[in-house]
Coordinates of C-alpha atoms and ligand atoms in Angstrom, one line a residue:
M1 CA 0.0 0.0 0.0
T2 CA 1.4 3.4 -0.8
T3 CA -0.2 6.2 1.3
E4 CA -0.3 9.8 0.2
I5 CA 2.1 11.7 2.5
K6 CA 2.5 15.4 3.2
C7 CA 5.6 16.4 5.0
G8 CA 6.9 19.9 5.7
L9 CA 9.7 21.4 7.8
E10 CA 10.1 24.4 10.0
I11 CA 13.8 24.9 10.1
H12 CA 15.6 27.0 12.6
G13 CA 19.1 28.2 12.1
Y14 CA 21.3 30.6 14.0
I15 CA 22.1 33.8 12.1
K16 CA 25.7 34.8 11.9
T17 CA 26.4 38.4 11.5
P18 CA 29.7 40.3 11.2
A19 CA 29.3 42.0 14.6
N20 CA 28.0 38.8 16.2
V21 CA 25.6 40.5 18.5
K22 CA 22.1 39.7 19.7
L23 CA 18.9 40.8 18.1
F24 CA 17.8 43.6 20.5
C25 CA 20.9 44.4 22.5
N26 CA 24.6 44.6 22.0
C27 CA 25.5 41.4 23.9
L28 CA 27.7 39.0 22.1
A29 CA 25.7 36.2 20.4
H30 CA 26.8 32.6 19.9
S31 CA 29.5 32.5 22.5
S32 CA 30.8 29.4 24.1
E33 CA 31.6 31.3 27.3
A34 CA 30.5 30.4 30.9
P35 CA 26.7 30.6 31.5
N36 CA 25.2 34.1 32.0
T37 CA 28.3 36.1 31.0
N38 CA 26.9 37.7 27.8
I39 CA 23.8 39.2 29.2
C40 CA 22.2 42.6 30.0
P41 CA 18.9 43.8 31.3
V42 CA 17.4 43.6 27.8
C43 CA 18.1 40.0 27.1
T44 CA 17.3 38.9 30.6
G45 CA 13.9 40.7 30.4
Q46 CA 14.3 43.1 33.4
P47 CA 11.2 45.1 34.2
G48 CA 11.0 48.4 32.3
C49 CA 13.8 47.5 29.8
K50 CA 13.0 48.3 26.2
P51 CA 14.7 46.4 23.4
M52 CA 17.0 48.3 21.0
P53 CA 15.8 48.5 17.4
A54 CA 16.4 45.1 15.7
N55 CA 19.9 44.3 14.7
E56 CA 20.2 45.6 11.1
E57 CA 22.8 43.0 10.1
A58 CA 20.4 40.2 11.2
I59 CA 17.6 41.7 9.1
R60 CA 19.9 41.9 6.1
A61 CA 21.0 38.3 6.6
V62 CA 17.4 37.1 6.8
C63 CA 16.5 39.1 3.7
S64 CA 19.4 37.5 1.8
I65 CA 18.4 34.0 2.9
A66 CA 14.8 34.7 1.7
L67 CA 16.1 35.9 -1.6
M68 CA 18.4 32.9 -2.0
L69 CA 15.3 30.8 -1.6
G70 CA 13.4 32.7 -4.2
C71 CA 11.0 34.5 -1.8
R72 CA 9.2 37.7 -2.3
I73 CA 10.3 40.2 0.3
N74 CA 7.7 42.1 2.3
H75 CA 8.1 45.9 2.5
S76 CA 6.9 46.2 6.1
L77 CA 8.3 43.8 8.8
I78 CA 6.5 43.5 12.1
F79 CA 7.7 41.9 15.3
Q80 CA 5.0 40.3 17.3
R81 CA 4.9 39.0 20.9
K82 CA 4.2 35.3 21.0
H83 CA 3.1 34.7 24.6
Y84 CA 4.0 31.7 26.7
D85 CA 5.0 31.2 30.2
W86 CA 8.2 29.2 30.5
P87 CA 11.4 29.7 32.4
D88 CA 13.4 30.1 29.2
M89 CA 11.5 33.3 28.3
P90 CA 11.9 36.0 31.0
T91 CA 9.6 38.5 29.3
G92 CA 6.8 36.0 29.0
Y93 CA 6.8 36.4 25.2
Q94 CA 9.1 35.7 22.3
R95 CA 9.6 38.5 19.8
T96 CA 9.0 36.9 16.4
M97 CA 8.0 37.9 12.9
S98 CA 5.7 34.9 12.7
G99 CA 2.2 34.7 14.0
S100 CA -1.4 35.9 13.4
F101 CA -0.7 39.5 12.2
S102 CA 2.7 38.7 10.7
A103 CA 4.4 39.9 7.6
P104 CA 7.2 37.5 7.4
V105 CA 10.5 38.7 5.8
G106 CA 10.0 36.5 2.7
E107 CA 7.1 34.5 1.3
N108 CA 6.2 32.3 -1.7
G109 CA 9.6 31.0 -2.5
S110 CA 10.8 27.7 -3.9
F111 CA 13.9 25.7 -3.5
L112 CA 14.7 22.6 -5.5
G113 CA 11.0 21.9 -6.1
I114 CA 9.9 22.5 -2.5
G115 CA 7.7 25.5 -1.8
I116 CA 9.0 28.0 0.8
R117 CA 6.0 29.3 2.6
E118 CA 7.9 31.9 4.6
V119 CA 11.2 33.0 6.0
H120 CA 11.3 35.1 9.2
L121 CA 13.3 36.3 12.0
E122 CA 12.9 35.8 15.7
E123 CA 14.8 35.8 19.0
D124 CA 16.1 32.6 20.6
P125 CA 14.9 31.8 24.2
A126 CA 17.4 31.1 26.9
R127 CA 18.7 27.6 27.6
W128 CA 16.7 26.0 30.4
D129 CA 17.6 22.8 32.0
P130 CA 14.4 21.2 33.3
K131 CA 16.4 18.8 35.6
T132 CA 18.2 21.5 37.6
G133 CA 16.1 24.5 36.8
A134 CA 19.2 26.4 35.8
V135 CA 18.7 29.0 33.1
D136 CA 21.6 30.3 30.8
Y137 CA 20.7 33.6 29.2
N138 CA 23.7 33.7 26.9
R139 CA 21.5 32.3 24.2
S140 CA 18.5 34.5 25.1
G141 CA 17.9 37.1 22.3
C142 CA 20.2 35.5 19.7
P143 CA 18.9 36.0 16.2
L144 CA 17.3 33.0 14.6
V145 CA 15.9 32.5 11.1
E146 CA 12.9 30.2 10.6
I147 CA 12.4 28.7 7.2
V148 CA 8.9 27.2 6.8
T149 CA 8.4 24.9 3.8
E150 CA 5.1 23.9 2.2
P151 CA 4.2 20.2 3.0
D152 CA 5.7 19.2 -0.4
F153 CA 8.0 16.4 0.7
K154 CA 6.4 13.1 -0.3
S155 CA 8.7 10.8 1.6
A156 CA 11.2 10.9 4.4
S157 CA 14.1 9.9 2.1
E158 CA 13.8 13.2 0.2
L159 CA 14.6 15.2 3.3
R160 CA 18.3 14.6 3.8
E161 CA 19.5 15.6 0.3
W162 CA 17.2 18.6 0.3
L163 CA 18.5 19.8 3.7
K164 CA 22.1 19.2 2.7
R165 CA 21.6 21.4 -0.4
L166 CA 19.8 24.0 1.6
V167 CA 22.6 24.4 4.1
R168 CA 25.1 24.3 1.3
T169 CA 23.3 27.2 -0.5
L170 CA 23.0 29.2 2.7
S171 CA 26.7 28.6 3.4
Y172 CA 27.4 30.6 0.3
I173 CA 26.2 33.8 1.9
K174 CA 27.6 32.8 5.3
A175 CA 24.4 33.9 6.9
I176 CA 24.0 30.8 9.0
D177 CA 26.2 29.5 11.8
E178 CA 26.8 26.1 10.4
E179 CA 28.6 24.9 13.5
A180 CA 25.6 25.6 15.6
G181 CA 23.7 23.3 13.3
I182 CA 20.0 23.5 12.5
K183 CA 16.9 22.3 14.3
S184 CA 13.7 21.5 12.7
D185 CA 10.1 20.8 13.5
V186 CA 8.8 18.1 11.2
N187 CA 5.1 18.1 10.1
I188 CA 3.6 14.9 8.9
S189 CA 0.1 14.1 7.7
I190 CA -1.2 11.2 5.7
A191 CA -4.3 10.3 3.7
P192 CA -7.2 10.2 4.1
R193 CA -7.7 12.8 6.8
F194 CA -4.3 14.5 6.8
S195 CA -4.4 15.4 10.5
R196 CA -1.2 17.3 11.1
V197 CA 1.3 15.9 13.6
E198 CA 4.2 18.1 14.5
I199 CA 7.4 16.7 15.8
K200 CA 9.2 19.5 17.7
N201 CA 12.9 20.4 17.8
V202 CA 14.6 17.6 15.9
N203 CA 18.3 18.5 15.8
S204 CA 20.2 16.7 13.2
F205 CA 19.8 15.6 9.6
T206 CA 19.8 12.0 10.6
S207 CA 17.2 12.5 13.3
I208 CA 15.0 14.5 11.0
V209 CA 14.9 11.7 8.5
Q210 CA 14.4 9.0 11.2
A211 CA 11.7 11.0 12.9
A212 CA 9.8 11.4 9.6
E213 CA 10.2 7.7 8.8
Y214 CA 9.0 6.7 12.2
E215 CA 6.0 9.0 12.2
I216 CA 4.9 8.0 8.7
S217 CA 4.9 4.4 9.5
R218 CA 3.2 5.0 12.9
Q219 CA 0.4 6.9 11.2
E220 CA 0.1 4.2 8.5
Q221 CA -0.4 1.6 11.2
E222 CA -3.1 3.7 12.8
V223 CA -4.9 4.1 9.5
R224 CA -4.6 0.4 8.7
A225 CA -6.1 -0.4 12.1
G226 CA -9.1 1.8 11.3
R227 CA -8.2 4.5 13.9
H228 CA -8.0 8.2 13.3
V229 CA -4.7 10.0 13.6
E230 CA -5.2 12.9 16.0
Q231 CA -3.7 16.3 15.4
S232 CA -1.0 16.6 18.0
T233 CA 2.5 17.8 18.9
M234 CA 5.2 15.1 19.5
R235 CA 8.8 15.1 20.5
W236 CA 11.5 12.9 19.0
N237 CA 13.3 10.7 21.5
D238 CA 16.8 10.1 19.9
D239 CA 17.7 7.3 22.4
K240 CA 14.6 5.3 21.8
A241 CA 14.3 6.4 18.1
R242 CA 10.6 7.1 18.4
T243 CA 8.2 9.9 18.5
E244 CA 6.4 10.6 21.8
F245 CA 3.2 12.5 22.5
M246 CA 3.6 16.0 24.0
R247 CA 0.3 17.7 23.7
S248 CA -2.7 18.2 21.5
K249 CA -1.9 20.8 18.9
E250 CA -2.3 24.3 20.2
T251 CA -3.8 26.8 17.8
A252 CA -2.3 30.2 17.0
Q253 CA -4.7 31.8 19.5
D254 CA -3.1 30.0 22.4
Y255 CA -0.1 32.3 22.0
M256 CA -2.1 35.5 22.0
F257 CA -0.1 37.2 19.3
I258 CA 0.1 40.9 19.4
P259 CA 2.3 43.3 17.5
D260 CA 5.1 44.4 19.8
P261 CA 4.5 48.0 20.8
D262 CA 8.2 48.5 21.7
L263 CA 9.5 47.7 18.2
P264 CA 8.7 50.0 15.2
V265 CA 7.6 48.5 11.9
I266 CA 10.7 48.0 9.7
S267 CA 10.4 49.4 6.2
I268 CA 12.2 47.5 3.4
G269 CA 12.5 49.6 0.3
D270 CA 12.9 48.4 -3.3
A271 CA 16.4 49.9 -3.6
Y272 CA 17.5 47.9 -0.5
I273 CA 16.2 44.6 -2.0
K274 CA 17.8 45.4 -5.4
D275 CA 21.1 46.1 -3.7
L276 CA 20.9 42.8 -1.8
E277 CA 20.0 40.9 -4.9
A278 CA 22.9 42.3 -6.8
G279 CA 25.3 41.1 -4.1
L280 CA 24.0 37.5 -3.9
P281 CA 26.2 34.8 -5.3
E282 CA 25.2 32.3 -8.0
K283 CA 23.6 29.3 -6.2
P284 CA 25.5 26.0 -5.9
D285 CA 23.2 24.2 -8.2
Q286 CA 23.5 26.8 -10.9
K287 CA 27.3 26.6 -10.5
A288 CA 27.3 22.8 -10.7
S289 CA 25.3 22.8 -13.9
R290 CA 27.6 25.4 -15.4
Y291 CA 30.6 23.3 -14.5
R292 CA 29.0 20.3 -16.1
K293 CA 28.7 22.2 -19.4
L294 CA 32.5 22.6 -19.3
G295 CA 32.7 18.8 -19.3
V296 CA 33.3 18.3 -15.6
D297 CA 31.7 15.1 -14.3
K298 CA 28.8 15.3 -11.9
A299 CA 30.5 14.2 -8.8
D300 CA 33.3 16.7 -9.3
A301 CA 30.9 19.5 -10.1
D302 CA 28.8 18.8 -7.0
V303 CA 31.8 18.8 -4.7
L304 CA 33.4 21.9 -6.2
S305 CA 30.1 23.9 -5.9
S306 CA 29.6 22.8 -2.3
E307 CA 31.9 25.4 -0.9
I308 CA 32.1 29.0 -2.1
E309 CA 35.9 29.1 -1.6
L310 CA 36.5 26.0 -3.6
A311 CA 34.1 27.1 -6.3
S312 CA 35.9 30.5 -6.6
L313 CA 39.3 28.8 -6.8
F314 CA 38.1 26.4 -9.5
E315 CA 36.6 29.2 -11.5
V316 CA 39.9 31.2 -11.5
I317 CA 42.0 28.1 -12.4
A318 CA 39.6 26.8 -15.1
E319 CA 40.2 30.0 -17.0
Q320 CA 43.8 29.0 -17.5
V321 CA 43.9 25.2 -17.3
N322 CA 41.6 22.6 -18.9
P323 CA 38.5 22.7 -16.6
V324 CA 38.2 18.9 -16.5
L325 CA 41.8 18.5 -15.3
A326 CA 41.4 21.4 -12.9
A327 CA 38.2 19.9 -11.5
R328 CA 39.8 16.5 -11.0
W329 CA 42.8 17.9 -9.3
L330 CA 41.0 20.2 -7.0
R331 CA 38.3 17.8 -6.0
R332 CA 40.4 14.7 -5.7
E333 CA 43.9 15.8 -4.8
L334 CA 43.6 19.2 -3.2
L335 CA 40.7 18.0 -1.0
R336 CA 42.5 14.8 -0.2
V337 CA 45.6 16.7 1.0
L338 CA 43.5 19.2 3.0
N339 CA 41.5 16.5 4.7
Y340 CA 44.6 14.5 5.4
N341 CA 46.2 17.6 7.0
K342 CA 42.9 18.6 8.7
K343 CA 43.0 22.0 7.0
E344 CA 40.3 24.2 5.6
L345 CA 40.7 25.9 2.3
A346 CA 39.4 29.1 3.7
A347 CA 42.0 29.1 6.4
I348 CA 45.2 28.5 4.3
K349 CA 47.2 30.8 2.1
L350 CA 46.9 29.2 -1.3
E351 CA 48.2 31.2 -4.2
E352 CA 46.0 30.7 -7.2
K353 CA 48.9 31.4 -9.7
Q354 CA 51.0 28.6 -8.2
I355 CA 48.2 26.1 -8.5
I356 CA 47.7 27.3 -12.1
A357 CA 51.5 26.8 -12.7
L358 CA 51.4 23.4 -11.2
L359 CA 48.4 22.2 -13.2
E360 CA 49.8 23.7 -16.5
M361 CA 52.8 21.6 -16.0
V362 CA 50.6 18.5 -15.4
E363 CA 48.6 19.4 -18.5
K364 CA 51.6 19.6 -20.7
H365 CA 53.2 16.5 -19.2
E366 CA 56.1 18.5 -18.0
I367 CA 55.9 16.8 -14.6
T368 CA 54.2 13.6 -13.6
D369 CA 51.2 13.2 -11.4
A370 CA 53.3 11.7 -8.7
V371 CA 55.6 14.8 -8.6
A372 CA 52.6 17.2 -8.8
K373 CA 51.0 15.5 -5.8
R374 CA 54.1 16.0 -3.8
I375 CA 54.3 19.7 -4.7
L376 CA 50.6 20.2 -3.9
E377 CA 51.2 18.8 -0.4
M378 CA 53.9 21.4 0.0
L379 CA 51.8 24.2 -1.4
I380 CA 49.2 24.0 1.2
E381 CA 51.9 24.6 3.8
K382 CA 53.1 27.9 2.2
P383 CA 53.2 29.4 -1.2
F384 CA 56.4 29.2 -3.3
D385 CA 57.5 29.5 -6.9
V386 CA 56.5 26.1 -8.3
R387 CA 58.2 26.4 -11.7
G388 CA 61.4 27.5 -10.0
Y389 CA 61.3 24.6 -7.6
V390 CA 60.8 22.0 -10.4
K391 CA 63.8 23.4 -12.2
E392 CA 66.0 23.7 -9.1
Q393 CA 65.1 20.2 -7.9
R394 CA 65.3 18.7 -11.4
L395 CA 61.8 17.4 -11.1
A396 CA 60.8 17.7 -14.8
A397 CA 59.3 14.5 -16.2
I398 CA 61.7 12.3 -18.1
S399 CA 60.6 12.7 -21.6
D400 CA 63.8 11.5 -23.2
D401 CA 63.3 8.0 -24.6
D402 CA 66.9 6.9 -24.4
T403 CA 67.1 7.6 -20.7
L404 CA 63.9 5.8 -20.1
R405 CA 64.9 2.8 -22.2
R406 CA 68.2 2.5 -20.2
L407 CA 66.4 2.6 -16.9
C408 CA 63.8 0.0 -18.1
K409 CA 66.6 -2.3 -19.3
E410 CA 68.3 -2.0 -15.9
A411 CA 65.0 -2.8 -14.1
I412 CA 64.5 -5.9 -16.3
Q413 CA 68.0 -7.1 -15.6
E414 CA 67.6 -6.5 -11.9
N415 CA 64.3 -8.4 -11.6
P416 CA 64.6 -11.7 -13.3
Q417 CA 62.0 -13.3 -11.2
A418 CA 59.4 -10.7 -12.1
V419 CA 60.3 -11.1 -15.8
A420 CA 59.9 -14.9 -15.5
D421 CA 56.5 -14.5 -13.7
F422 CA 55.3 -12.1 -16.4
K423 CA 56.4 -14.4 -19.2
G424 CA 54.6 -17.2 -17.3
G425 CA 51.4 -15.2 -17.7
N426 CA 51.3 -13.2 -14.4
E427 CA 50.3 -9.7 -15.7
K428 CA 50.8 -8.1 -12.3
A429 CA 54.5 -8.9 -12.4
L430 CA 54.8 -6.1 -15.0
N431 CA 53.7 -3.6 -12.4
F432 CA 56.5 -4.7 -10.2
I433 CA 59.0 -3.8 -12.9
V434 CA 57.3 -0.5 -13.6
G435 CA 57.5 0.3 -9.9
S436 CA 61.2 -0.4 -9.9
V437 CA 61.7 2.1 -12.7
M438 CA 59.5 4.7 -10.9
K439 CA 61.7 4.3 -7.9
K440 CA 64.8 4.9 -10.0
T441 CA 63.3 8.1 -11.4
K442 CA 61.9 9.3 -8.1
G443 CA 58.5 9.5 -9.7
K444 CA 59.6 11.6 -12.6
A445 CA 58.7 9.1 -15.3
R446 CA 55.1 8.7 -16.5
P447 CA 53.9 5.2 -15.5
D448 CA 52.0 4.6 -18.8
A449 CA 55.2 5.5 -20.8
V450 CA 57.3 3.2 -18.6
K451 CA 54.8 0.4 -18.9
R452 CA 54.8 0.7 -22.7
M453 CA 58.6 0.8 -22.8
I454 CA 59.0 -2.3 -20.6
S455 CA 56.5 -4.3 -22.7
L456 CA 58.4 -3.4 -25.8
E457 CA 61.7 -4.4 -24.2
L458 CA 60.3 -7.6 -22.9
N459 CA 58.8 -8.5 -26.3
S460 CA 62.1 -7.8 -28.0
L461 CA 63.7 -10.2 -25.5
E462 CA 61.4 -13.0 -26.8
P463 CA 63.4 -15.9 -28.2
Ligands
LIG1 ZN1 21.8 41.7 26.2

């Protein structure tokens, strides 16, 4: 039986701004410092304290996110008070752009085939530990973006790839704190009644997919057993890998939304939106498809477009060097070397012109792949003149046939057992002789040329 499924997400991410301050005060946001150190009367909700006007950088970041997701931007943004009484919210209400009278920052977008209902800005509550009762206000008032999708996902398996691509796209504009991760509410409803069940605060890609899978199959069982699925709010228990009932679904009225009288309406003009749009980068998917048109294979194009720094490096290099070769080297070799050395591309001093020089030499077979890999490993440590180094260290590929033939003959003489094995039908024995020549040349011979030369020599030795 295949059931019709509707699944939507409400994704929360921390907004990262250059000044890294909270939404309504100048306390540092997203710090890893001791509890209750980045606080002031505003973000701890002291009586009589008015919020400062909303952080302009945060508004700019949310507008950029909404534009990246194809949303229409509203011209008047209104903060509302969402009332609830909970220890993590000292004012008794959360200031949010969602709710009954809301004009979210962006609406009616679409990203990779999934509708984006709205994108808005809100403040984070404090961190409350229900076991000890301790409250840490460092997080209180940090700017959060909420991205609400339409219930367009038809299965749990679609979620992971979509979320991965969403985070990748938003990483281009560096508006989201990726290290802080995302949290999501997951809404699931199935035919025939489509009663909406909301799973709150699921906090990793894996858990989001698991929670959706679990909830879909739970609801299918209910329907098969002839029971109604009740509209409700659930929580995801990571340890037990199951959803658990929290409460019957509250309606918007339960929160008594009112526009916040302390915060003026924020006007967003056309010129502001145009200016933001002009500064937005090309999206990763657009980049990947452009790279594929250059002949780059899909896996390379996907990886290269996943990080803006890597994409920019590729684009500069591919203007000088064959794009397919450049893509292969950046994705496979450069990333391998970076991963191995636990380095980030954004954090190292890599000179584009040296990478170009290196790959030009590879392209023209002036150096072998083995030598180029060794140089690349050195280049991520510090920039240096690659051409000069190759000359100085005599690393140019051996292109002279006489030298190569002499070395191959030597290797054949030195490895009689391998020669005998090869003649006896063991093809792999040839690689052993090739390896011996490579060692003699310190990797400066091209393995395919050596292999060809050895085969020729061995054949000429045939009785
Ligand atoms: Zn504060």
